[in-house]
Amino acid sequence: MDNIFADEEQVISTAEDLISANQFASDVDKRHYQALLKSYKNLLKHTKRIVKMSDIIQLESRNLSNKLQIASQTDALTGLYNRRFFNEVYPMEWKNSFRASTSLGLLMIDVDYFKKYNDTYGHLQGDDCLIAIAAQIKKAVKRPRDVASRFGGEEFIVLMPDTDYRGAKVIARRIMARVDSLVIEHSASAVSDRVTVSVGIACIIPDEGNSMVDHLNMVDTALYDAKGSRNCFRTYSPPESSVK
Amino acid sequence: MNNLIIEKTHSTPGIVFDTETGVLEIKGESFPENVPKFYGPVIEWIKDFLNSTDKEIVFNFEISYFNSSSSKILMNIFDYLEQQVSEGKNISVIWRCDHENESAVECGYEFKEDLDLLPFVVEIY
């Protein structure tokens, strides 16, 4: 057997033979054609069945592929986007902002004294704390193009196209207020009796003279500044030596 | 007549056809690169065996995933078995599938729908 459609081809070949034999004695013809018709109907039934089964399997593959795509973009613990998704979206938004000469905003959020929180309340409660904070970040970030992701550990990052420092500060305040309103007890914190966050803010209009790495370093520096005091936000300010 | 035993691979099912017991098992996934090449000898073996015996034969199919070419071959096999039953042979088919494998379950019922004489049971575990 070298062809899975050998039966179909045999039917066609028989039909061709019959026609070229040019013997159309009525009763014989009738039986021949009835037999051919029966065979071909059965083979056609096969073909239809194959198509139907392929459709079933393709639909399942499609659904599975959608689920995988969502899973590959989502942080399993918090349900926010994950860092991989951020890494996909950030370059696209960078290019968009570059073309439109608009300000691209980043917020980097870190949970204050989170290691101490874990040490005090245990890792399971630490996970619950991250889940609760992530939910508040998600609620605070409302525009469809804004992307809130878990950056790693207790760090979150929010990407906000078309956002300058004024707008970014509004979101930072909103996140801090929402986290504060959770009133999650944190007896080991040096700045509050409840869980708080520090937020770094960096906004930039992408151009030939800057890069995504610069932008990420800026927001990292701003977060570092905020963590000097904790439970606050800080905008990026260039180091003294680079101020012209 | 010798038993037919083919080891399972990542793209072809394992086959254990035991002439003593009359139980013929095909188990695994089926998406061979060359479907006729894989199934050709299997079908030949089935034909030879059925020609040589009148004992009760049970086919156990447990194929969790198969491509379109394999489904065509399976239908050819079922048609052949149906014809054998019409000629008086005692043959039945059990299509086994995991309850979580909805495609395999649905396809089992698709195969069953075309068969009038061949006993075909979809067994979900």
Short mmCIF file of C-alpha atoms in Angstrom, two decimals:
data_model
loop_
_atom_site.label_atom_id
_atom_site.label_comp_id
_atom_site.label_asym_id
_atom_site.label_seq_id
_atom_site.Cartn_x
_atom_site.Cartn_y
_atom_site.Cartn_z
CA MET A 1 0.00 0.00 0.00
CA ASP A 2 1.52 3.32 -1.01
CA ASN A 3 -1.54 5.51 -1.04
CA ILE A 4 -4.28 5.90 1.54
CA PHE A 5 -6.73 6.92 -1.18
CA ALA A 6 -6.08 3.78 -3.23
CA ASP A 7 -9.74 2.71 -2.93
CA GLU A 8 -11.04 6.02 -4.26
CA GLU A 9 -8.60 5.85 -7.15
CA GLN A 10 -9.65 2.28 -7.90
CA VAL A 11 -13.29 3.39 -8.16
CA ILE A 12 -12.31 6.13 -10.60
CA SER A 13 -10.19 3.73 -12.61
CA THR A 14 -13.03 1.18 -12.81
CA ALA A 15 -15.42 3.89 -13.94
CA GLU A 16 -12.95 4.98 -16.61
CA ASP A 17 -12.56 1.39 -17.82
CA LEU A 18 -16.31 0.96 -18.04
CA ILE A 19 -16.74 4.12 -20.00
CA SER A 20 -13.90 3.38 -22.43
CA ALA A 21 -15.22 -0.17 -22.97
CA ASN A 22 -18.21 1.56 -24.47
CA GLN A 23 -20.54 -1.34 -23.74
CA PHE A 24 -23.80 0.10 -22.61
CA ALA A 25 -26.07 -2.94 -22.51
CA SER A 26 -28.68 -1.60 -20.14
CA ASP A 27 -28.94 -4.19 -17.30
CA VAL A 28 -25.22 -4.80 -17.04
CA ASP A 29 -24.57 -1.10 -17.00
CA LYS A 30 -27.07 -0.60 -14.28
CA ARG A 31 -25.41 -3.15 -11.99
CA HIS A 32 -21.94 -1.74 -12.69
CA TYR A 33 -22.98 1.77 -11.98
CA GLN A 34 -24.95 0.80 -8.89
CA ALA A 35 -21.89 -0.98 -7.50
CA LEU A 36 -19.68 1.99 -8.30
CA LEU A 37 -22.11 4.36 -6.73
CA LYS A 38 -22.28 2.27 -3.57
CA SER A 39 -18.47 2.13 -3.26
CA TYR A 40 -18.08 5.79 -3.90
CA LYS A 41 -20.79 6.75 -1.43
CA ASN A 42 -18.97 4.78 1.24
CA LEU A 43 -15.62 6.38 0.42
CA LEU A 44 -17.19 9.80 0.45
CA LYS A 45 -18.59 9.01 3.87
CA HIS A 46 -15.00 8.30 4.96
CA THR A 47 -13.81 11.61 3.62
CA LYS A 48 -16.58 13.51 5.38
CA ARG A 49 -15.85 11.67 8.61
CA ILE A 50 -12.13 12.51 8.34
CA VAL A 51 -12.92 16.19 7.84
CA LYS A 52 -15.28 16.17 10.83
CA MET A 53 -12.73 14.46 13.08
CA SER A 54 -9.98 16.82 11.91
CA ASP A 55 -12.26 19.72 12.80
CA ILE A 56 -12.76 18.29 16.30
CA ILE A 57 -9.02 17.88 16.82
CA GLN A 58 -8.17 21.27 15.29
CA LEU A 59 -10.68 23.02 17.53
CA GLU A 60 -9.15 21.37 20.56
CA SER A 61 -5.65 22.34 19.41
CA ARG A 62 -6.82 25.89 18.87
CA ASN A 63 -8.37 26.11 22.36
CA LEU A 64 -5.26 24.59 23.86
CA SER A 65 -3.05 27.04 22.00
CA ASN A 66 -5.14 29.96 23.31
CA LYS A 67 -4.87 28.65 26.87
CA LEU A 68 -1.10 28.21 26.47
CA GLN A 69 -0.74 31.72 25.14
CA ILE A 70 -2.60 33.16 28.13
CA ALA A 71 -0.60 30.96 30.52
CA SER A 72 2.67 32.03 28.91
CA GLN A 73 1.80 35.70 29.49
CA THR A 74 0.46 35.37 33.01
CA ASP A 75 2.19 35.28 36.37
CA ALA A 76 0.89 32.09 37.98
CA LEU A 77 0.75 33.48 41.52
CA THR A 78 -0.78 36.91 41.07
CA GLY A 79 -2.62 36.65 37.75
CA LEU A 80 -0.91 39.84 36.52
CA TYR A 81 1.06 39.72 33.29
CA ASN A 82 4.51 38.18 33.74
CA ARG A 83 7.90 39.58 32.90
CA ARG A 84 8.02 37.71 29.60
CA PHE A 85 4.92 39.55 28.44
CA PHE A 86 6.34 42.86 29.65
CA ASN A 87 9.49 42.11 27.64
CA GLU A 88 7.35 41.60 24.53
CA VAL A 89 5.19 44.67 24.93
CA TYR A 90 7.77 47.16 26.13
CA PRO A 91 9.79 47.32 22.86
CA MET A 92 6.57 47.75 20.87
CA GLU A 93 5.38 50.62 23.05
CA TRP A 94 8.87 52.10 22.96
CA LYS A 95 8.71 52.19 19.15
CA ASN A 96 5.19 53.62 19.20
CA SER A 97 6.25 56.39 21.58
CA PHE A 98 9.38 57.02 19.50
CA ARG A 99 7.31 57.51 16.35
CA ALA A 100 4.68 59.64 18.05
CA SER A 101 7.18 61.55 20.22
CA THR A 102 5.05 60.89 23.27
CA SER A 103 6.13 60.23 26.83
CA LEU A 104 6.39 56.59 27.93
CA GLY A 105 5.93 56.04 31.67
CA LEU A 106 7.25 53.27 33.90
CA LEU A 107 6.42 52.60 37.53
CA MET A 108 8.53 50.12 39.48
CA ILE A 109 6.84 49.00 42.68
CA ASP A 110 8.51 47.16 45.54
CA VAL A 111 6.87 45.83 48.70
CA ASP A 112 8.58 47.35 51.76
CA TYR A 113 10.38 44.93 54.10
CA PHE A 114 8.90 41.96 52.29
CA LYS A 115 11.65 39.58 53.40
CA LYS A 116 10.84 40.46 57.00
CA TYR A 117 7.15 39.94 56.24
CA ASN A 118 7.89 36.42 55.00
CA ASP A 119 10.13 35.73 58.00
CA THR A 120 7.40 36.91 60.37
CA TYR A 121 4.24 35.54 58.80
CA GLY A 122 5.52 32.68 56.63
CA HIS A 123 5.80 32.28 52.88
CA LEU A 124 2.18 31.25 52.33
CA GLN A 125 0.94 34.47 53.90
CA GLY A 126 3.65 36.25 51.91
CA ASP A 127 2.08 34.85 48.75
CA ASP A 128 -1.37 36.04 49.87
CA CYS A 129 0.09 39.49 50.48
CA LEU A 130 1.53 39.63 46.94
CA ILE A 131 -1.78 38.44 45.47
CA ALA A 132 -3.68 41.19 47.34
CA ILE A 133 -1.23 43.91 46.28
CA ALA A 134 -1.27 42.72 42.65
CA ALA A 135 -5.07 42.95 42.64
CA GLN A 136 -4.88 46.56 43.82
CA ILE A 137 -2.27 47.44 41.20
CA LYS A 138 -4.51 45.93 38.54
CA LYS A 139 -7.46 48.01 39.75
CA ALA A 140 -5.37 51.18 39.87
CA VAL A 141 -4.18 50.77 36.28
CA LYS A 142 -7.28 51.29 34.23
CA ARG A 143 -6.38 52.26 30.65
CA PRO A 144 -6.48 49.39 28.13
CA ARG A 145 -2.93 49.92 26.87
CA ASP A 146 -1.36 50.11 30.33
CA VAL A 147 0.38 46.86 31.29
CA ALA A 148 0.88 45.85 34.93
CA SER A 149 3.32 42.94 35.33
CA ARG A 150 5.08 41.08 38.08
CA PHE A 151 8.72 41.86 37.46
CA GLY A 152 10.07 39.29 39.89
CA GLY A 153 9.83 38.46 43.62
CA GLU A 154 8.03 41.35 45.32
CA GLU A 155 8.61 43.77 42.43
CA PHE A 156 5.97 44.93 39.99
CA ILE A 157 6.28 47.12 36.92
CA VAL A 158 3.64 49.21 35.19
CA LEU A 159 4.08 50.33 31.58
CA MET A 160 2.03 53.38 30.63
CA PRO A 161 2.12 54.72 27.07
CA ASP A 162 1.31 58.38 26.56
CA THR A 163 2.04 59.20 30.18
CA ASP A 164 4.17 62.00 31.61
CA TYR A 165 5.30 62.54 35.21
CA ARG A 166 2.07 64.28 36.14
CA GLY A 167 -0.05 61.30 35.02
CA ALA A 168 2.39 58.72 36.40
CA LYS A 169 2.33 60.34 39.83
CA VAL A 170 -1.47 60.06 39.89
CA ILE A 171 -1.22 56.32 39.30
CA ALA A 172 1.60 55.92 41.87
CA ARG A 173 -0.49 57.72 44.52
CA ARG A 174 -3.51 55.62 43.61
CA ILE A 175 -1.54 52.37 44.00
CA MET A 176 -0.07 53.46 47.34
CA ALA A 177 -3.52 54.44 48.65
CA ARG A 178 -5.05 51.17 47.52
CA VAL A 179 -2.28 49.10 49.15
CA ASP A 180 -2.63 51.18 52.33
CA SER A 181 -6.38 50.53 52.39
CA LEU A 182 -5.76 46.76 52.44
CA VAL A 183 -4.52 47.21 56.04
CA ILE A 184 -2.32 44.11 55.96
CA GLU A 185 -0.61 43.94 59.35
CA HIS A 186 3.20 44.08 59.18
CA SER A 187 4.69 44.17 62.67
CA ALA A 188 8.26 43.87 61.34
CA SER A 189 8.05 46.97 59.16
CA ALA A 190 10.14 49.95 60.28
CA VAL A 191 7.90 52.51 58.54
CA SER A 192 4.34 51.41 59.32
CA ASP A 193 2.25 48.86 61.16
CA ARG A 194 0.83 47.68 57.86
CA VAL A 195 2.23 46.60 54.47
CA THR A 196 3.37 49.52 52.30
CA VAL A 197 5.09 49.91 48.94
CA SER A 198 7.80 52.11 47.45
CA VAL A 199 7.41 53.33 43.90
CA GLY A 200 9.97 54.59 41.39
CA ILE A 201 8.77 56.64 38.42
CA ALA A 202 10.55 57.32 35.14
CA CYS A 203 8.99 58.93 32.08
CA ILE A 204 10.84 59.47 28.85
CA ILE A 205 10.18 60.52 25.27
CA PRO A 206 12.14 57.94 23.27
CA ASP A 207 14.56 59.44 20.72
CA GLU A 208 17.93 58.75 19.09
CA GLY A 209 19.76 59.74 22.27
CA ASN A 210 18.19 57.28 24.72
CA SER A 211 17.31 53.60 24.96
CA MET A 212 15.07 51.12 26.77
CA VAL A 213 18.03 50.17 28.98
CA ASP A 214 18.42 53.85 29.97
CA HIS A 215 14.74 54.00 30.79
CA LEU A 216 14.85 50.84 32.92
CA ASN A 217 17.94 52.12 34.73
CA MET A 218 16.13 55.39 35.37
CA VAL A 219 13.13 53.71 36.97
CA ASP A 220 15.46 51.46 38.95
CA THR A 221 17.32 54.50 40.28
CA ALA A 222 14.03 56.20 41.16
CA LEU A 223 12.90 53.10 43.07
CA TYR A 224 16.24 52.99 44.85
CA ASP A 225 15.68 56.61 45.93
CA ALA A 226 12.16 55.78 47.11
CA LYS A 227 13.48 52.86 49.12
CA GLY A 228 15.75 55.28 50.96
CA SER A 229 12.62 56.49 52.78
CA ARG A 230 10.10 53.72 51.90
CA ASN A 231 6.31 54.06 51.75
CA CYS A 232 6.70 56.83 49.17
CA PHE A 233 7.21 57.44 45.47
CA ARG A 234 10.16 59.17 43.82
CA THR A 235 10.57 60.39 40.27
CA TYR A 236 13.84 59.89 38.47
CA SER A 237 16.40 62.62 38.91
CA PRO A 238 19.74 62.38 37.13
CA PRO A 239 22.88 61.90 39.27
CA GLU A 240 24.64 65.17 40.19
CA SER A 241 27.61 64.55 37.94
CA SER A 242 25.44 64.23 34.83
CA VAL A 243 23.37 67.35 35.43
CA LYS A 244 24.37 69.95 32.93
CA MET B 1 0.96 -17.96 12.51
CA ASN B 2 3.32 -15.65 14.40
CA ASN B 3 2.14 -12.96 16.77
CA LEU B 4 2.59 -9.40 15.58
CA ILE B 5 4.45 -7.16 17.99
CA ILE B 6 5.56 -3.64 17.10
CA GLU B 7 7.18 -1.39 19.70
CA LYS B 8 5.51 1.93 20.37
CA THR B 9 7.37 5.06 19.21
CA HIS B 10 6.58 8.75 19.77
CA SER B 11 4.63 8.83 16.50
CA THR B 12 3.39 5.28 16.07
CA PRO B 13 1.31 3.12 18.40
CA GLY B 14 2.47 -0.09 20.02
CA ILE B 15 0.90 -3.21 18.51
CA VAL B 16 0.43 -6.55 20.21
CA PHE B 17 -1.60 -9.05 18.21
CA ASP B 18 -1.80 -12.36 20.02
CA THR B 19 -3.02 -15.27 17.90
CA GLU B 20 -3.50 -17.49 20.98
CA THR B 21 -5.90 -15.21 22.84
CA GLY B 22 -7.41 -13.54 19.79
CA VAL B 23 -6.86 -10.17 21.48
CA LEU B 24 -5.34 -7.57 19.16
CA GLU B 25 -4.16 -4.36 20.81
CA ILE B 26 -3.19 -1.05 19.25
CA LYS B 27 -2.17 1.51 21.84
CA GLY B 28 -0.48 4.93 21.71
CA GLU B 29 -0.40 7.91 19.37
CA SER B 30 -0.57 7.67 15.60
CA PHE B 31 0.97 10.29 13.35
CA PRO B 32 3.54 8.35 11.29
CA GLU B 33 5.40 10.22 8.59
CA ASN B 34 4.40 7.52 6.14
CA VAL B 35 1.03 6.11 7.19
CA PRO B 36 0.72 3.42 4.45
CA LYS B 37 4.23 2.18 5.19
CA PHE B 38 3.44 1.71 8.87
CA TYR B 39 -0.08 0.30 8.56
CA GLY B 40 0.36 -1.69 5.32
CA PRO B 41 2.02 -4.71 7.00
CA VAL B 42 -0.39 -4.44 9.95
CA ILE B 43 -3.40 -4.70 7.65
CA GLU B 44 -1.80 -7.56 5.74
CA TRP B 45 -1.26 -9.40 9.03
CA ILE B 46 -4.89 -8.84 10.05
CA LYS B 47 -6.16 -10.16 6.72
CA ASP B 48 -3.94 -13.25 6.90
CA PHE B 49 -4.95 -13.94 10.48
CA LEU B 50 -8.67 -13.56 9.84
CA ASN B 51 -8.39 -15.86 6.84
CA SER B 52 -6.74 -18.51 9.00
CA THR B 53 -9.13 -18.58 11.95
CA ASP B 54 -12.76 -18.59 13.00
CA LYS B 55 -12.12 -17.88 16.67
CA GLU B 56 -13.54 -14.87 18.50
CA ILE B 57 -11.39 -11.79 17.91
CA VAL B 58 -11.34 -8.67 20.05
CA PHE B 59 -9.60 -5.50 18.87
CA ASN B 60 -8.58 -3.09 21.60
CA PHE B 61 -7.86 0.36 20.20
CA GLU B 62 -6.47 2.94 22.61
CA ILE B 63 -5.22 5.73 20.39
CA SER B 64 -5.03 9.02 22.24
CA TYR B 65 -4.01 11.15 19.27
CA PHE B 66 -4.04 10.46 15.54
CA ASN B 67 -3.62 12.44 12.35
CA SER B 68 -6.06 12.56 9.43
CA SER B 69 -4.23 9.91 7.43
CA SER B 70 -4.40 7.53 10.38
CA SER B 71 -8.14 8.13 10.70
CA LYS B 72 -8.56 7.11 7.07
CA ILE B 73 -6.61 3.92 7.68
CA LEU B 74 -8.66 3.17 10.79
CA MET B 75 -11.87 3.55 8.77
CA ASN B 76 -10.46 1.19 6.13
CA ILE B 77 -9.73 -1.35 8.87
CA PHE B 78 -13.20 -0.98 10.42
CA ASP B 79 -14.83 -1.37 6.98
CA TYR B 80 -12.82 -4.50 6.39
CA LEU B 81 -13.82 -5.92 9.80
CA GLU B 82 -17.45 -5.01 9.10
CA GLN B 83 -17.27 -6.98 5.88
CA GLN B 84 -15.73 -9.93 7.72
CA VAL B 85 -18.56 -9.84 10.28
CA SER B 86 -21.08 -9.85 7.44
CA GLU B 87 -19.40 -13.05 6.26
CA GLY B 88 -19.88 -14.69 9.63
CA LYS B 89 -16.72 -13.82 11.58
CA ASN B 90 -16.97 -13.15 15.31
CA ILE B 91 -15.14 -9.83 15.71
CA SER B 92 -15.66 -6.90 18.07
CA VAL B 93 -13.88 -3.60 18.63
CA ILE B 94 -13.33 -1.74 21.87
CA TRP B 95 -12.31 1.91 21.47
CA ARG B 96 -10.79 2.89 24.82
CA CYS B 97 -10.21 6.51 25.77
CA ASP B 98 -9.44 8.66 28.76
CA HIS B 99 -12.48 10.71 29.87
CA GLU B 100 -10.31 13.84 29.75
CA ASN B 101 -9.44 13.25 26.09
CA GLU B 102 -12.63 14.67 24.59
CA SER B 103 -11.36 14.44 21.01
CA ALA B 104 -10.65 10.72 21.31
CA VAL B 105 -14.10 10.15 22.83
CA GLU B 106 -15.86 12.13 20.10
CA CYS B 107 -13.86 10.44 17.34
CA GLY B 108 -14.76 7.04 18.81
CA TYR B 109 -18.44 7.88 18.37
CA GLU B 110 -17.73 9.16 14.84
CA PHE B 111 -16.22 5.79 13.88
CA LYS B 112 -19.09 3.93 15.53
CA GLU B 113 -21.70 5.87 13.58
CA ASP B 114 -20.67 4.37 10.23
CA LEU B 115 -20.80 0.76 11.41
CA ASP B 116 -23.91 -1.39 11.27
CA LEU B 117 -22.72 -4.95 11.88
CA LEU B 118 -19.37 -4.70 13.64
CA PRO B 119 -19.87 -4.49 17.43
CA PHE B 120 -18.04 -1.28 18.40
CA VAL B 121 -17.92 -0.15 22.02
CA VAL B 122 -16.59 3.22 23.14
CA GLU B 123 -15.15 2.52 26.58
CA ILE B 124 -14.34 5.65 28.57
CA TYR B 125 -12.11 5.34 31.64
#
